[in-house]
Amino acid sequence: MKSYFIDIDNLRRLDEDKLRRYRDKKFRKIIRYAFSVPMYRELYSRAGIEIEDIKGLDDITKLPVISKEDVKKYFPDGLIPEDKNKENLVTVSTSGTTGKSLSIYVDMFDIIMGLFGYLRTVGEYGLNWRKHRLSIIGDFAPHTAETGYVKKSLFSNAWFQSYLKNLQWLDTNEKPEKVIEEMDSFKPDFIGGYTGMLGHLAVLKEAGLGKNINPRVIASTGAVLDPFLKKFISENFNAPVFEVYGTTETGPIAFQCKEFGKYHIMSDLLHVEFIENNQIVASKEPGHVLVTKLYGGGTPIIRYNAINDVVSPLYEKHNCGLSGDLIEKIYGRDSIFLYRKDGKKVLAMSITGIFSKLLYELKTSKFQDIKVIQHDVDKFEIQAVIDEKLRSVPPSADEIFSVLIKGFKDYFGRDIEVETREVKKVSRKEPRIITKVDLNNIKFNGYV
């Protein structure tokens, strides 16, 4: 906690030079820790790396990249020091959006700093988590990061429960009607949650529910927020909306600047590299991210590429008073994509605007689940699970499908074929968006 109160204002307190020295010190410490972890010790030994070779972040490219396969190979015992007691750690797993989840270990310091990194964003938007009421909507399904961080750790500690009494934890897997009812009784000053759930809550708010919900600010996470849905959420809650970018393995990575709209990387907590074809990309050009956590006592995260996100950096600084690195644009997960006929790769986050129209145009939550299968560059299939309680409530399923078909034709070409059908359920063992296009027949032409 002492570290938090000192470090929470690092991006404002430290200028670029002091921040660089601070980061180098943290990096050297995490490297020393990594050499006590079997996976890193063996991989670094194989690469001929000694602790003395790494004097700061300028030396980071000497280190090998850590992949998902490495983590799986060394799990469980090879991801923490041999003398580390697992009883003092929490196992958290990725969401498995590609059909395969990944597990790592975190300790209480990881959890606290990840949470306070998120609360830092609240402070940047004028709120104080110790004085204002915060509703945070997490994914509390079994084995998720939020379940590990909150239910297995913070909830099990009476001191933390009392210290964080102004925080309300809600589950994004619950019905939106239940979430808004619980939130209405809490009367939050801040709402943070997954993009889809925020959209559903905005529909209910417009319909007259949640009369006591009047937040000062809202944070969206988990997907790129298209401008129309962002406006819809903002107007219905009468509050500004900003985006937070993070992952299970790293915690919060960046948040949207209040003044400029670009993303501030939490550079005192992480180091992010932007790489394409083994080269650092130019400013505003898309690249795959490698992330290094500069804190923690669980599984170290150093030059980690399994996040598989495509992001464009912004190397030009702006004058808002925060130090650290910047992100221009977040394209999304590179392992979940579709292709256009022009060779452009369409990442899942890039087409969220097609589906968000169901919320801000049709004002409906009738489709409980959706899956998209691309059979060829010009042939798509959309599967939808319908909420039977809403089947007789307008708009009809055909009307909803029509909006989706139009969205896909606008995005992928007027001459594409789109088949739609109702299903009882969609598989959770594979991504909601799948392409079966033969990639050997595609000439990659960049990202949309």
XYZ file of C-alpha atoms in Angstrom:
448
model
C 0.000 0.000 0.000
C 2.893 2.368 0.758
C 4.214 1.772 -2.762
C 0.802 2.603 -4.200
C 0.484 5.954 -2.449
C 3.961 6.918 -3.660
C 3.627 5.523 -7.176
C 0.029 6.347 -8.131
C 1.057 9.757 -9.494
C 4.271 8.599 -11.173
C 3.216 9.650 -14.662
C 2.608 13.182 -13.398
C 5.312 13.274 -10.728
C 8.214 12.021 -12.868
C 9.512 13.773 -15.959
C 10.710 11.637 -18.879
C 14.297 11.395 -17.620
C 13.318 10.433 -14.060
C 10.756 7.985 -15.413
C 13.434 6.351 -17.584
C 15.709 5.839 -14.565
C 12.794 4.543 -12.500
C 11.868 2.048 -15.241
C 15.453 0.845 -15.649
C 15.671 0.178 -11.903
C 12.396 -1.785 -11.919
C 13.477 -3.697 -15.019
C 16.795 -4.768 -13.484
C 14.906 -6.001 -10.420
C 12.423 -8.039 -12.460
C 15.279 -9.536 -14.510
C 17.015 -10.683 -11.314
C 13.745 -12.274 -10.241
C 13.280 -13.913 -13.660
C 16.640 -15.682 -13.319
C 15.165 -17.537 -10.314
C 12.276 -18.827 -12.466
C 13.050 -22.096 -14.340
C 11.450 -21.051 -17.647
C 13.398 -17.805 -17.914
C 16.603 -19.233 -16.494
C 16.638 -22.035 -19.078
C 15.628 -19.837 -22.026
C 18.150 -17.147 -21.100
C 20.892 -19.723 -20.587
C 20.135 -21.177 -24.005
C 20.465 -17.664 -25.477
C 23.735 -17.041 -23.611
C 22.275 -14.241 -21.459
C 23.765 -13.363 -18.058
C 22.235 -11.018 -15.494
C 25.145 -8.610 -15.960
C 24.257 -8.233 -19.653
C 21.016 -6.404 -18.798
C 21.652 -2.940 -17.394
C 18.384 -1.301 -18.442
C 15.567 -1.299 -20.959
C 17.985 -0.365 -23.739
C 19.225 -3.962 -23.464
C 15.798 -5.574 -23.686
C 16.225 -6.703 -27.300
C 19.054 -8.996 -26.165
C 16.400 -11.143 -24.485
C 14.407 -13.829 -26.322
C 10.693 -13.381 -26.907
C 8.453 -15.470 -24.629
C 5.582 -17.258 -26.388
C 2.355 -18.931 -25.354
C 3.993 -22.274 -26.127
C 6.795 -21.490 -23.672
C 4.313 -20.714 -20.903
C 2.318 -23.884 -21.566
C 5.452 -26.017 -21.659
C 6.691 -24.817 -18.276
C 3.339 -24.660 -16.467
C 2.914 -25.184 -13.578
C 6.204 -25.503 -11.705
C 8.469 -23.782 -14.213
C 6.673 -20.418 -14.057
C 7.698 -19.469 -10.506
C 10.863 -19.865 -8.409
C 11.361 -23.354 -6.949
C 11.174 -22.001 -3.402
C 7.974 -20.011 -4.017
C 4.981 -21.308 -2.044
C 2.006 -21.757 -4.372
C -0.297 -21.324 -1.377
C 0.565 -17.614 -1.489
C -0.223 -17.287 -5.205
C -3.367 -17.218 -7.322
C -3.690 -18.998 -10.667
C -5.431 -16.884 -13.320
C -6.340 -17.879 -16.851
C -6.836 -15.988 -20.081
C -10.318 -15.878 -21.595
C -9.440 -18.383 -24.285
C -10.956 -16.307 -27.108
C -9.035 -18.456 -29.572
C -10.390 -21.594 -27.952
C -7.284 -22.197 -25.799
C -6.790 -20.595 -22.396
C -3.454 -19.974 -20.712
C -2.670 -19.946 -16.987
C -0.078 -18.001 -15.001
C 0.514 -17.138 -11.345
C 0.050 -13.777 -9.641
C 0.774 -12.689 -6.095
C -0.994 -10.120 -3.938
C 1.319 -7.333 -5.103
C 0.427 -8.117 -8.744
C -3.237 -7.922 -7.822
C -2.981 -4.690 -5.855
C -0.896 -2.882 -8.471
C -3.166 -4.086 -11.277
C -6.215 -2.791 -9.424
C -4.581 0.499 -8.526
C -3.383 0.913 -12.100
C -7.057 0.804 -13.065
C -7.994 3.190 -10.252
C -5.312 5.583 -11.517
C -7.412 6.075 -14.649
C -10.357 7.049 -12.462
C -8.236 9.713 -10.803
C -7.188 11.121 -14.168
C -10.872 11.745 -14.857
C -11.397 13.707 -11.653
C -12.632 11.070 -9.201
C -11.143 9.765 -5.956
C -11.745 6.059 -5.333
C -11.608 6.609 -1.568
C -14.405 9.191 -1.705
C -16.531 8.321 -4.729
C -18.598 5.203 -5.408
C -17.287 2.960 -8.167
C -19.204 0.150 -9.903
C -16.838 -2.232 -11.706
C -18.307 -4.911 -13.976
C -15.866 -7.811 -14.304
C -15.894 -11.288 -15.783
C -16.356 -13.528 -12.755
C -16.700 -16.815 -14.592
C -14.579 -19.631 -13.070
C -10.823 -19.348 -13.655
C -10.926 -15.826 -15.139
C -8.469 -13.155 -14.088
C -11.136 -11.120 -12.299
C -12.208 -14.174 -10.292
C -8.601 -14.755 -9.303
C -7.856 -11.123 -8.556
C -11.029 -10.203 -6.722
C -12.948 -13.194 -5.374
C -9.970 -15.393 -4.499
C -7.787 -12.585 -3.187
C -9.340 -9.245 -2.298
C -12.665 -10.729 -1.138
C -10.834 -13.227 1.068
C -9.021 -10.422 2.885
C -11.212 -8.588 5.412
C -8.848 -5.604 5.524
C -9.069 -5.092 1.775
C -12.839 -5.481 1.824
C -13.139 -2.650 4.330
C -10.530 -0.534 2.548
C -12.299 -0.904 -0.801
C -15.799 -0.403 0.570
C -16.590 2.217 -2.087
C -16.198 -0.377 -4.851
C -19.130 -2.439 -6.099
C -18.210 -5.593 -8.046
C -20.714 -6.805 -10.656
C -20.583 -9.753 -13.064
C -20.756 -9.186 -16.816
C -22.133 -12.728 -17.194
C -25.338 -11.751 -15.389
C -28.422 -10.482 -17.194
C -28.175 -6.724 -17.864
C -31.481 -6.287 -16.005
C -29.929 -7.699 -12.825
C -26.757 -5.644 -13.221
C -28.651 -2.383 -13.650
C -30.888 -3.191 -10.663
C -27.903 -3.727 -8.371
C -26.155 -0.669 -9.756
C -29.278 1.452 -9.264
C -29.262 0.733 -5.524
C -25.535 1.542 -5.290
C -25.780 4.922 -7.115
C -22.232 4.948 -8.524
C -20.179 7.995 -9.466
C -18.160 5.803 -11.846
C -18.999 2.791 -14.009
C -16.323 0.563 -15.513
C -17.157 -2.483 -17.586
C -17.014 -4.475 -20.782
C -18.138 -2.665 -23.917
C -21.018 -5.027 -24.703
C -22.512 -4.857 -21.216
C -22.266 -1.052 -21.170
C -24.211 -0.985 -24.440
C -26.952 -3.220 -23.023
C -27.155 -1.061 -19.893
C -27.517 2.046 -22.060
C -30.494 0.414 -23.824
C -32.126 -0.270 -20.442
C -31.320 3.234 -19.202
C -33.001 4.725 -22.283
C -36.039 2.532 -21.553
C -36.383 4.119 -18.107
C -34.504 1.727 -15.824
C -31.673 2.787 -13.526
C -33.134 6.142 -12.529
C -30.601 6.450 -9.690
C -27.619 5.769 -11.945
C -25.979 9.110 -12.727
C -22.240 8.507 -13.107
C -19.750 11.299 -13.595
C -17.638 9.174 -15.944
C -17.662 5.710 -17.586
C -14.756 3.454 -18.619
C -15.085 0.808 -21.333
C -12.766 -2.172 -21.716
C -12.527 -5.487 -23.560
C -13.203 -4.203 -27.090
C -12.627 -1.150 -29.239
C -15.559 1.193 -28.724
C -16.947 2.456 -32.017
C -17.864 6.173 -31.959
C -21.603 5.651 -32.447
C -21.951 3.238 -29.533
C -19.716 5.489 -27.441
C -22.045 8.400 -28.136
C -25.107 6.256 -27.362
C -23.719 5.191 -23.972
C -22.570 8.718 -23.144
C -25.897 10.337 -24.031
C -28.020 7.853 -22.093
C -25.924 8.113 -18.940
C -25.114 11.802 -19.486
C -21.442 11.118 -18.801
C -18.169 11.059 -20.759
C -16.861 7.630 -21.794
C -13.195 6.663 -22.097
C -11.421 3.395 -22.941
C -9.005 1.281 -20.907
C -6.737 -1.256 -22.618
C -5.396 -4.257 -20.731
C -5.000 -8.031 -20.656
C -5.234 -10.907 -18.191
C -1.481 -11.435 -18.096
C -0.440 -7.810 -17.735
C -3.283 -5.985 -16.022
C -4.091 -2.488 -17.316
C -1.763 -1.330 -20.092
C -3.086 2.043 -21.239
C -6.009 4.445 -20.960
C -7.455 7.162 -23.123
C -6.191 10.691 -22.546
C -8.874 13.056 -21.283
C -7.555 15.901 -23.427
C -6.326 14.282 -26.655
C -8.090 10.918 -26.928
C -4.890 8.940 -27.555
C -3.809 6.207 -25.121
C -1.321 6.712 -22.294
C 0.710 3.588 -21.555
C 1.282 3.032 -17.833
C 4.991 3.204 -18.478
C 5.956 2.982 -14.813
C 4.245 -0.423 -14.660
C 5.009 -1.823 -18.114
C 7.248 -1.568 -21.143
C 5.588 -2.120 -24.526
C 7.398 -2.840 -27.807
C 5.698 -2.597 -31.212
C 7.202 -5.111 -33.634
C 6.490 -6.173 -37.218
C 8.776 -8.506 -39.174
C 11.250 -8.364 -36.267
C 11.570 -4.586 -36.630
C 10.286 -1.726 -34.493
C 7.453 -0.053 -36.398
C 7.264 3.631 -37.244
C 4.941 5.997 -35.410
C 1.250 5.366 -36.207
C 2.067 2.125 -38.059
C 0.521 -1.159 -36.823
C 2.719 -3.688 -35.065
C 2.403 -6.677 -32.755
C 2.939 -5.855 -29.097
C 5.548 -7.370 -26.804
C 4.790 -6.569 -23.168
C 7.084 -6.531 -20.145
C 5.686 -6.080 -16.638
C 7.940 -4.080 -14.341
C 6.434 -5.418 -11.103
C 5.087 -8.574 -9.482
C 6.101 -11.698 -7.619
C 4.204 -14.371 -9.531
C 5.027 -15.369 -13.098
C 7.277 -12.695 -14.661
C 6.035 -11.270 -17.961
C 9.055 -10.239 -20.075
C 8.971 -9.673 -23.856
C 5.731 -11.629 -23.920
C 4.076 -12.019 -27.327
C 1.082 -14.254 -26.522
C -1.254 -11.275 -26.197
C -1.143 -11.178 -30.012
C -2.644 -7.697 -30.286
C -1.967 -5.346 -33.179
C -1.443 -1.777 -31.989
C 0.078 1.357 -33.516
C 2.369 3.483 -31.311
C 2.511 7.253 -31.239
C 6.067 8.493 -30.804
C 5.221 12.202 -30.962
C 4.602 13.586 -27.470
C 1.722 15.807 -26.492
C 1.462 18.349 -23.742
C -1.123 17.069 -21.237
C 1.259 16.714 -18.295
C 1.638 12.918 -18.286
C 4.959 11.213 -18.951
C 5.446 7.875 -20.664
C 4.746 6.251 -24.010
C 1.642 6.612 -26.174
C -0.624 4.481 -28.364
C -2.255 5.885 -31.496
C -4.700 3.067 -32.290
C -5.701 -0.388 -31.049
C -6.616 -2.733 -33.899
C -7.311 -5.849 -31.824
C -6.391 -9.513 -31.492
C -4.511 -10.802 -34.549
C -5.600 -14.398 -33.967
C -9.286 -13.561 -34.519
C -9.839 -12.069 -37.960
C -11.604 -12.050 -41.319
C -10.285 -11.125 -44.764
C -11.545 -8.710 -47.399
C -11.113 -9.373 -51.101
C -8.536 -6.588 -51.321
C -6.241 -8.548 -48.975
C -6.924 -6.333 -45.971
C -7.037 -8.193 -42.671
C -10.085 -7.307 -40.583
C -9.514 -7.916 -36.880
C -12.499 -8.712 -34.687
C -12.393 -5.388 -32.870
C -12.628 -3.562 -36.193
C -16.127 -4.863 -36.911
C -17.685 -4.276 -33.500
C -19.521 -1.332 -35.059
C -21.615 -3.736 -37.156
C -22.955 -5.455 -34.045
C -23.239 -2.357 -31.869
C -25.910 -1.042 -34.251
C -28.239 -3.570 -32.650
C -27.909 -1.518 -29.483
C -27.838 2.098 -30.599
C -30.138 1.756 -33.648
C -32.508 -1.132 -32.919
C -32.313 -0.809 -29.108
C -32.472 -4.582 -28.720
C -30.732 -7.304 -26.715
C -32.666 -10.097 -28.414
C -29.552 -11.831 -29.768
C -27.893 -13.440 -26.744
C -24.917 -14.766 -28.671
C -23.545 -14.378 -32.206
C -20.995 -16.299 -34.228
C -19.530 -15.382 -37.619
C -17.976 -17.925 -39.982
C -16.206 -16.782 -43.150
C -16.305 -19.718 -45.570
C -14.614 -17.747 -48.368
C -13.639 -14.128 -48.998
C -17.140 -13.457 -50.346
C -19.217 -15.941 -48.318
C -20.210 -15.437 -44.681
C -22.474 -17.193 -42.195
C -23.981 -15.478 -39.141
C -25.359 -17.672 -36.360
C -27.456 -16.163 -33.568
C -28.910 -17.413 -30.294
C -32.227 -15.700 -29.555
C -33.483 -14.837 -26.079
C -36.831 -16.640 -26.052
C -38.225 -14.153 -23.539
C -37.762 -11.424 -26.153
C -38.809 -13.391 -29.245
C -42.193 -11.669 -29.529
C -40.777 -8.236 -28.694
C -39.903 -6.008 -31.689
C -37.734 -5.846 -33.697
C -38.062 -9.268 -35.291
C -35.126 -11.603 -35.807
C -35.376 -10.964 -39.560
C -35.049 -7.210 -39.000
C -31.986 -7.735 -36.826
C -30.394 -10.058 -39.357
C -31.077 -7.454 -42.070
C -29.055 -4.854 -40.158
C -26.169 -7.307 -39.785
C -26.275 -8.283 -43.458
C -26.177 -4.625 -44.504
C -23.275 -3.989 -42.136
C -21.252 -6.847 -43.597
C -21.998 -5.786 -47.173
C -20.979 -2.209 -46.399
C -17.734 -3.460 -44.867
C -16.768 -6.368 -47.116
C -18.437 -5.497 -50.434
C -21.938 -5.323 -51.880
C -21.496 -8.573 -53.816
C -20.714 -10.832 -50.846
C -23.107 -13.591 -49.772
C -24.336 -13.591 -46.154
C -26.285 -16.563 -44.791
C -28.098 -16.137 -41.463
C -29.611 -18.727 -39.158
C -30.841 -19.211 -35.624
C -29.071 -21.755 -33.415
C -29.701 -23.033 -29.897
C -26.140 -22.275 -28.800
C -22.711 -21.444 -30.177
C -19.561 -23.294 -29.205
C -17.426 -21.706 -26.490
C -14.467 -23.896 -27.419
C -13.530 -21.745 -30.411
C -13.635 -18.034 -31.284
C -16.914 -16.274 -32.078
C -15.311 -15.127 -35.335
C -13.703 -17.737 -37.610
C -12.289 -17.619 -41.122
C -11.934 -20.743 -43.253
C -10.312 -18.851 -46.116
C -7.225 -20.527 -47.563
C -4.559 -18.043 -46.501
C -2.277 -19.297 -49.261
C -4.643 -17.617 -51.712
C -4.537 -14.261 -49.911
C -1.916 -11.585 -50.475
C -1.782 -9.729 -47.172
C -2.319 -6.007 -47.753
C -2.311 -4.555 -44.249
C -4.950 -4.041 -41.572
C -8.284 -2.275 -41.816
